[in-house]
Short mmCIF file of C-alpha atoms in Angstrom, two decimals:
data_model
loop_
_atom_site.label_atom_id
_atom_site.label_comp_id
_atom_site.label_asym_id
_atom_site.label_seq_id
_atom_site.Cartn_x
_atom_site.Cartn_y
_atom_site.Cartn_z
CA MET S 118 1.31 -15.82 -25.10
CA SER S 119 3.31 -13.50 -22.84
CA VAL S 120 6.75 -12.22 -23.69
CA ILE S 121 9.44 -12.36 -21.06
CA LYS S 122 12.04 -9.62 -21.27
CA ILE S 123 15.50 -10.68 -20.26
CA LYS S 124 17.80 -7.91 -19.18
CA LYS S 125 21.46 -8.44 -19.92
CA VAL S 126 23.64 -7.83 -16.90
CA SER S 127 26.98 -6.17 -17.53
CA LYS S 128 30.06 -7.82 -16.19
CA ARG S 129 31.49 -6.25 -13.07
CA ILE S 130 35.05 -5.14 -13.76
CA LEU S 131 37.58 -3.43 -11.51
CA ILE S 132 40.56 -1.65 -13.05
CA ILE S 133 43.32 -0.65 -10.63
CA CYS S 134 45.71 1.94 -12.05
CA GLU S 135 49.23 2.84 -11.01
CA GLY S 136 48.88 6.53 -11.82
CA TRP S 137 47.07 9.21 -13.78
CA THR S 138 48.33 8.08 -17.21
CA GLU S 139 46.95 4.59 -16.68
CA TYR S 140 43.75 6.02 -15.17
CA ASN S 141 43.17 8.24 -18.21
CA TYR S 142 43.80 5.27 -20.52
CA ALA S 143 41.30 3.10 -18.59
CA LYS S 144 38.77 5.94 -18.56
CA ALA S 145 39.10 6.34 -22.35
CA LEU S 146 38.59 2.58 -22.85
CA LYS S 147 35.53 2.66 -20.62
CA GLY S 148 34.17 5.65 -22.50
CA SER S 149 34.50 3.82 -25.81
CA LEU S 150 32.01 1.16 -24.69
CA GLU S 151 28.23 1.23 -24.87
CA ARG S 152 26.71 3.09 -21.92
CA GLU S 153 25.12 -0.08 -20.56
CA LYS S 154 28.51 -1.82 -20.36
CA GLN S 155 30.17 1.19 -18.72
CA LYS S 156 28.00 0.82 -15.62
CA GLY S 157 29.82 -2.28 -14.40
CA ILE S 158 33.33 -0.84 -14.65
CA GLN S 159 35.03 0.71 -11.64
CA ILE S 160 38.40 2.47 -12.05
CA GLU S 161 40.63 3.21 -9.09
CA ILE S 162 44.05 4.71 -8.35
CA PRO S 163 45.32 3.52 -4.94
CA LYS S 164 47.99 6.21 -4.49
CA PRO S 165 48.53 8.49 -7.49
CA ASP S 166 51.91 9.61 -6.18
CA GLY S 167 54.19 7.94 -8.73
CA LYS S 168 55.65 5.68 -6.04
CA THR S 169 53.20 2.80 -6.23
CA ASN S 170 54.82 -0.53 -7.06
CA ILE S 171 53.37 -3.64 -8.66
CA LYS S 172 53.22 -5.51 -5.36
CA GLU S 173 50.99 -2.81 -3.83
CA LEU S 174 48.69 -2.89 -6.85
CA PHE S 175 48.29 -6.67 -6.55
CA ARG S 176 47.71 -6.37 -2.80
CA LYS S 177 44.99 -3.79 -3.44
CA ALA S 178 43.40 -6.02 -6.10
CA LYS S 179 43.35 -9.03 -3.76
CA LYS S 180 41.73 -6.89 -1.05
CA HIS S 181 38.98 -5.73 -3.45
CA ILE S 182 38.39 -9.29 -4.69
CA LYS S 183 38.06 -10.59 -1.13
CA GLU S 184 35.70 -7.76 -0.11
CA SER S 185 33.52 -8.16 -3.20
CA LYS S 186 33.12 -11.90 -2.57
CA LYS S 187 32.26 -11.21 1.07
CA ASP S 188 29.60 -8.68 -0.02
CA GLY S 189 28.12 -11.21 -2.47
CA ASN S 190 28.84 -8.96 -5.45
CA LYS S 191 32.11 -10.31 -6.78
CA TYR S 192 34.04 -8.92 -9.72
CA ASP S 193 33.99 -10.87 -12.97
CA LEU S 194 37.36 -9.42 -13.95
CA VAL S 195 40.09 -7.43 -12.21
CA TRP S 196 42.67 -5.66 -14.33
CA ILE S 197 45.81 -3.88 -13.20
CA PHE S 198 47.21 -1.10 -15.40
CA PHE S 199 50.80 -0.08 -14.70
CA ASP S 200 53.92 1.25 -16.36
CA ASN S 201 56.49 -1.52 -16.60
CA ASP S 202 59.35 0.68 -17.83
CA LYS S 203 60.51 1.29 -14.27
CA GLN S 204 60.37 -2.25 -12.88
CA GLU S 205 61.70 -5.71 -13.60
CA LEU S 206 58.35 -7.00 -14.71
CA LYS S 207 58.67 -10.72 -15.43
CA GLU S 208 60.44 -11.58 -12.18
CA LYS S 209 58.07 -9.58 -9.95
CA LEU S 210 54.90 -10.77 -11.67
CA SER S 211 55.93 -14.42 -11.54
CA LYS S 212 56.27 -14.12 -7.74
CA LEU S 213 52.99 -12.24 -7.26
CA VAL S 214 50.70 -14.38 -9.37
CA LYS S 215 51.52 -17.68 -7.64
#
């Protein structure tokens, strides 16, 4: 009887960060995972200039999602890390998610 080895494939996750604080937080979370799971996580900062708004982050996420589907290697999850102290969060998010 032969044994078939099944390799677990990590989920493909994209984390888009507003700035360096969020990037460092995402990097620390990634680093806390098993090495095998870390391979599927990509972290990105579109413009680390402190002027990025939520709408730009969502636009960037949609662009990455579209490109990944086109390439046949879609993301399983896309997360956006941002600081909501500066923005009216509920109102802006409700318009962007629709």
